């Protein structure tokens, strides 16, 4: 089987990935819990600095990720052109302009999804982003290819 599609990564796609990646890890969860606890402390003590600190902590991560996504989308040449993906039984071929890279399925670390994208991790922090709007009717074929070639314990894709 072979599935081919093109994607155009936007700042919104990068932001969606960054939020999912951050809040699935320790630092994002910890920051949210600390911020919530500070707000709860404010309810119990009425000390305004608990409220201020809680709000700052809770808002800091999403705001900084939003700014970083906008900056990356605007300055990184990789995101300015469409990316062509070809999924085969051998692996994933990524083509952009004259550049081409082939990644075997065995090298895929994890596959997951958000409401807006499918994510195929090539390392603990790097992932290929497949926006669902760009996949169209090929989305089920892409999910099938990933589920067939990536170990089930590494696939966390919500349908």
PDB file of C-alpha atoms in Angstrom:
ATOM      1  CA  UNK A   1       0.000   0.000   0.000  1.00  0.00           C
ATOM      2  CA  UNK A   2       1.118   3.552  -0.696  1.00  0.00           C
ATOM      3  CA  UNK A   3      -0.392   6.821   0.541  1.00  0.00           C
ATOM      4  CA  UNK A   4       0.738  10.219  -0.745  1.00  0.00           C
ATOM      5  CA  UNK A   5      -0.321  13.661   0.435  1.00  0.00           C
ATOM      6  CA  UNK A   6       0.884  17.237   0.762  1.00  0.00           C
ATOM      7  CA  UNK A   7       0.706  19.374   3.891  1.00  0.00           C
ATOM      8  CA  UNK A   8       1.249  23.062   4.523  1.00  0.00           C
ATOM      9  CA  UNK A   9       2.249  23.736   8.126  1.00  0.00           C
ATOM     10  CA  UNK A  10       0.856  26.957   9.605  1.00  0.00           C
ATOM     11  CA  UNK A  11       1.516  28.712  12.906  1.00  0.00           C
ATOM     12  CA  UNK A  12      -1.766  27.227  14.185  1.00  0.00           C
ATOM     13  CA  UNK A  13      -0.527  23.705  13.350  1.00  0.00           C
ATOM     14  CA  UNK A  14       2.749  24.331  15.184  1.00  0.00           C
ATOM     15  CA  UNK A  15       0.882  25.750  18.184  1.00  0.00           C
ATOM     16  CA  UNK A  16      -1.420  22.717  18.296  1.00  0.00           C
ATOM     17  CA  UNK A  17       1.611  20.395  18.249  1.00  0.00           C
ATOM     18  CA  UNK A  18       3.478  22.405  20.901  1.00  0.00           C
ATOM     19  CA  UNK A  19       0.467  22.438  23.242  1.00  0.00           C
ATOM     20  CA  UNK A  20      -0.074  18.699  22.876  1.00  0.00           C
ATOM     21  CA  UNK A  21       3.606  17.941  23.350  1.00  0.00           C
ATOM     22  CA  UNK A  22       4.020  20.238  26.365  1.00  0.00           C
ATOM     23  CA  UNK A  23       0.860  19.236  28.216  1.00  0.00           C
ATOM     24  CA  UNK A  24       1.516  15.519  27.736  1.00  0.00           C
ATOM     25  CA  UNK A  25       4.807  15.882  29.608  1.00  0.00           C
ATOM     26  CA  UNK A  26       5.789  16.540  33.205  1.00  0.00           C
ATOM     27  CA  UNK A  27       6.550  20.263  32.921  1.00  0.00           C
ATOM     28  CA  UNK A  28       3.197  21.153  31.362  1.00  0.00           C
ATOM     29  CA  UNK A  29       1.199  19.104  33.854  1.00  0.00           C
ATOM     30  CA  UNK A  30       3.264  20.381  36.776  1.00  0.00           C
ATOM     31  CA  UNK A  31       2.830  24.012  35.696  1.00  0.00           C
ATOM     32  CA  UNK A  32      -0.930  23.588  35.408  1.00  0.00           C
ATOM     33  CA  UNK A  33      -1.181  21.934  38.824  1.00  0.00           C
ATOM     34  CA  UNK A  34       0.965  24.590  40.535  1.00  0.00           C
ATOM     35  CA  UNK A  35      -1.054  27.390  38.914  1.00  0.00           C
ATOM     36  CA  UNK A  36      -4.344  25.783  39.974  1.00  0.00           C
ATOM     37  CA  UNK A  37      -3.076  25.255  43.539  1.00  0.00           C
ATOM     38  CA  UNK A  38      -2.084  28.918  43.790  1.00  0.00           C
ATOM     39  CA  UNK A  39      -5.569  29.963  42.680  1.00  0.00           C
ATOM     40  CA  UNK A  40      -7.106  27.606  45.254  1.00  0.00           C
ATOM     41  CA  UNK A  41      -4.824  29.183  47.883  1.00  0.00           C
ATOM     42  CA  UNK A  42      -6.193  32.583  46.875  1.00  0.00           C
ATOM     43  CA  UNK A  43      -9.757  31.364  47.521  1.00  0.00           C
ATOM     44  CA  UNK A  44      -8.703  30.188  50.993  1.00  0.00           C
ATOM     45  CA  UNK A  45      -6.543  33.172  51.965  1.00  0.00           C
ATOM     46  CA  UNK A  46      -7.779  36.090  49.807  1.00  0.00           C
ATOM     47  CA  UNK A  47      -4.138  37.085  49.259  1.00  0.00           C
ATOM     48  CA  UNK A  48      -4.093  38.621  45.802  1.00  0.00           C
ATOM     49  CA  UNK A  49      -0.519  37.599  44.987  1.00  0.00           C
ATOM     50  CA  UNK A  50      -1.586  33.924  45.006  1.00  0.00           C
ATOM     51  CA  UNK A  51      -4.188  34.731  42.373  1.00  0.00           C
ATOM     52  CA  UNK A  52      -1.725  36.780  40.313  1.00  0.00           C
ATOM     53  CA  UNK A  53       0.981  34.107  40.485  1.00  0.00           C
ATOM     54  CA  UNK A  54      -1.525  31.351  39.606  1.00  0.00           C
ATOM     55  CA  UNK A  55      -2.827  33.217  36.579  1.00  0.00           C
ATOM     56  CA  UNK A  56       0.690  34.055  35.370  1.00  0.00           C
ATOM     57  CA  UNK A  57       1.812  30.437  35.704  1.00  0.00           C
ATOM     58  CA  UNK A  58      -1.268  29.060  33.957  1.00  0.00           C
ATOM     59  CA  UNK A  59      -1.117  31.580  31.096  1.00  0.00           C
ATOM     60  CA  UNK A  60       2.669  31.645  30.633  1.00  0.00           C
ATOM     61  CA  UNK A  61       3.026  28.273  28.877  1.00  0.00           C
ATOM     62  CA  UNK A  62       0.270  28.694  26.264  1.00  0.00           C
ATOM     63  CA  UNK A  63       1.221  32.319  25.553  1.00  0.00           C
ATOM     64  CA  UNK A  64       4.923  31.560  25.152  1.00  0.00           C
ATOM     65  CA  UNK A  65       4.141  28.559  22.917  1.00  0.00           C
ATOM     66  CA  UNK A  66       1.853  30.712  20.776  1.00  0.00           C
ATOM     67  CA  UNK A  67       4.565  33.314  20.287  1.00  0.00           C
ATOM     68  CA  UNK A  68       7.174  30.646  19.518  1.00  0.00           C
ATOM     69  CA  UNK A  69       4.883  28.972  16.953  1.00  0.00           C
ATOM     70  CA  UNK A  70       4.232  32.289  15.206  1.00  0.00           C
ATOM     71  CA  UNK A  71       7.953  33.074  15.131  1.00  0.00           C
ATOM     72  CA  UNK A  72       8.903  29.624  13.787  1.00  0.00           C
ATOM     73  CA  UNK A  73       6.225  29.715  11.085  1.00  0.00           C
ATOM     74  CA  UNK A  74       7.390  33.149   9.985  1.00  0.00           C
ATOM     75  CA  UNK A  75      11.156  32.576  10.044  1.00  0.00           C
ATOM     76  CA  UNK A  76      11.725  28.875   9.286  1.00  0.00           C
ATOM     77  CA  UNK A  77      12.004  28.245   5.543  1.00  0.00           C
ATOM     78  CA  UNK A  78      10.828  24.645   6.021  1.00  0.00           C
ATOM     79  CA  UNK A  79       7.321  25.819   6.884  1.00  0.00           C
ATOM     80  CA  UNK A  80       6.982  28.240   3.968  1.00  0.00           C
ATOM     81  CA  UNK A  81       6.606  25.534   1.291  1.00  0.00           C
ATOM     82  CA  UNK A  82       4.296  22.503   1.109  1.00  0.00           C
ATOM     83  CA  UNK A  83       5.766  19.198   2.263  1.00  0.00           C
ATOM     84  CA  UNK A  84       5.050  16.004   0.307  1.00  0.00           C
ATOM     85  CA  UNK A  85       4.791  12.742   2.259  1.00  0.00           C
ATOM     86  CA  UNK A  86       4.751   9.244   0.827  1.00  0.00           C
ATOM     87  CA  UNK A  87       3.925   6.408   3.215  1.00  0.00           C
ATOM     88  CA  UNK A  88       4.901   2.931   1.975  1.00  0.00           C
ATOM     89  CA  UNK A  89       5.564  -0.429   3.593  1.00  0.00           C
ATOM     90  CA  UNK A  90       9.264   0.507   3.793  1.00  0.00           C
ATOM     91  CA  UNK A  91       8.799   3.823   5.604  1.00  0.00           C
ATOM     92  CA  UNK A  92       7.997   7.494   5.217  1.00  0.00           C
ATOM     93  CA  UNK A  93       9.496   9.600   2.433  1.00  0.00           C
ATOM     94  CA  UNK A  94       9.494  13.353   2.990  1.00  0.00           C
ATOM     95  CA  UNK A  95      10.038  15.574  -0.042  1.00  0.00           C
ATOM     96  CA  UNK A  96      10.242  19.338  -0.194  1.00  0.00           C
ATOM     97  CA  UNK A  97      11.575  21.000  -3.295  1.00  0.00           C
ATOM     98  CA  UNK A  98      14.715  19.118  -4.294  1.00  0.00           C
ATOM     99  CA  UNK A  99      15.344  17.659  -0.815  1.00  0.00           C
ATOM    100  CA  UNK A 100      14.208  14.137   0.036  1.00  0.00           C
ATOM    101  CA  UNK A 101      14.520  12.070   3.202  1.00  0.00           C
ATOM    102  CA  UNK A 102      13.438   8.492   3.907  1.00  0.00           C
ATOM    103  CA  UNK A 103      12.662   7.364   7.453  1.00  0.00           C
ATOM    104  CA  UNK A 104      12.050   3.641   8.093  1.00  0.00           C
ATOM    105  CA  UNK A 105       9.030   2.754  10.229  1.00  0.00           C
ATOM    106  CA  UNK A 106      11.316   1.208  12.866  1.00  0.00           C
ATOM    107  CA  UNK A 107      12.727   4.672  13.594  1.00  0.00           C
ATOM    108  CA  UNK A 108       9.326   6.135  14.494  1.00  0.00           C
ATOM    109  CA  UNK A 109       9.265   6.777  18.245  1.00  0.00           C
ATOM    110  CA  UNK A 110       5.554   7.444  18.731  1.00  0.00           C
ATOM    111  CA  UNK A 111       2.355   8.288  16.878  1.00  0.00           C
ATOM    112  CA  UNK A 112      -0.404  10.365  18.447  1.00  0.00           C
ATOM    113  CA  UNK A 113      -3.123  12.804  17.522  1.00  0.00           C
ATOM    114  CA  UNK A 114      -4.777  16.027  18.530  1.00  0.00           C
ATOM    115  CA  UNK A 115      -8.159  17.319  17.434  1.00  0.00           C
ATOM    116  CA  UNK A 116      -6.469  19.040  14.486  1.00  0.00           C
ATOM    117  CA  UNK A 117      -3.490  16.853  13.536  1.00  0.00           C
ATOM    118  CA  UNK A 118      -1.834  13.464  13.428  1.00  0.00           C
ATOM    119  CA  UNK A 119       1.663  13.503  14.915  1.00  0.00           C
ATOM    120  CA  UNK A 120       4.409  11.092  13.920  1.00  0.00           C
ATOM    121  CA  UNK A 121       7.366  11.481  16.295  1.00  0.00           C
ATOM    122  CA  UNK A 122      10.832  10.919  14.871  1.00  0.00           C
ATOM    123  CA  UNK A 123      12.450  11.627  18.261  1.00  0.00           C
ATOM    124  CA  UNK A 124      11.250  12.552  21.747  1.00  0.00           C
ATOM    125  CA  UNK A 125      10.825  16.197  20.747  1.00  0.00           C
ATOM    126  CA  UNK A 126      10.482  16.228  16.941  1.00  0.00           C
ATOM    127  CA  UNK A 127       7.418  15.169  15.023  1.00  0.00           C
ATOM    128  CA  UNK A 128       5.971  15.351  11.566  1.00  0.00           C
ATOM    129  CA  UNK A 129       2.669  17.174  11.721  1.00  0.00           C
ATOM    130  CA  UNK A 130      -0.097  15.943   9.431  1.00  0.00           C
ATOM    131  CA  UNK A 131      -2.940  18.492   9.678  1.00  0.00           C
ATOM    132  CA  UNK A 132      -6.245  16.659   9.299  1.00  0.00           C
ATOM    133  CA  UNK A 133      -7.538  19.367   6.941  1.00  0.00           C
ATOM    134  CA  UNK A 134      -4.733  18.482   4.491  1.00  0.00           C
ATOM    135  CA  UNK A 135      -5.306  14.733   4.730  1.00  0.00           C
ATOM    136  CA  UNK A 136      -8.952  14.890   3.671  1.00  0.00           C
ATOM    137  CA  UNK A 137     -10.283  11.485   2.717  1.00  0.00           C
ATOM    138  CA  UNK A 138      -6.784   9.967   2.956  1.00  0.00           C
ATOM    139  CA  UNK A 139      -6.868  10.331   6.754  1.00  0.00           C
ATOM    140  CA  UNK A 140      -8.114   6.789   7.373  1.00  0.00           C
ATOM    141  CA  UNK A 141      -5.474   5.380   5.001  1.00  0.00           C
ATOM    142  CA  UNK A 142      -2.741   7.313   6.840  1.00  0.00           C
ATOM    143  CA  UNK A 143      -3.980   6.031  10.213  1.00  0.00           C
ATOM    144  CA  UNK A 144      -4.097   2.495   8.814  1.00  0.00           C
ATOM    145  CA  UNK A 145      -0.503   2.744   7.531  1.00  0.00           C
ATOM    146  CA  UNK A 146       0.729   4.089  10.864  1.00  0.00           C
ATOM    147  CA  UNK A 147      -1.177   1.463  12.863  1.00  0.00           C
ATOM    148  CA  UNK A 148       0.139  -1.319  10.634  1.00  0.00           C
ATOM    149  CA  UNK A 149       3.812  -0.321  10.750  1.00  0.00           C
ATOM    150  CA  UNK A 150       4.300   1.246  14.189  1.00  0.00           C
ATOM    151  CA  UNK A 151       4.228  -0.922  17.312  1.00  0.00           C
ATOM    152  CA  UNK A 152       0.753  -0.763  18.947  1.00  0.00           C
ATOM    153  CA  UNK A 153       2.219   0.372  22.279  1.00  0.00           C
ATOM    154  CA  UNK A 154       3.595   3.475  20.530  1.00  0.00           C
ATOM    155  CA  UNK A 155       0.348   4.458  18.742  1.00  0.00           C
ATOM    156  CA  UNK A 156      -2.065   6.751  20.602  1.00  0.00           C
ATOM    157  CA  UNK A 157      -4.293   8.028  17.822  1.00  0.00           C
ATOM    158  CA  UNK A 158      -7.847   9.022  18.689  1.00  0.00           C
ATOM    159  CA  UNK A 159     -10.294   8.483  15.844  1.00  0.00           C
TER     160      UNK A 159
END
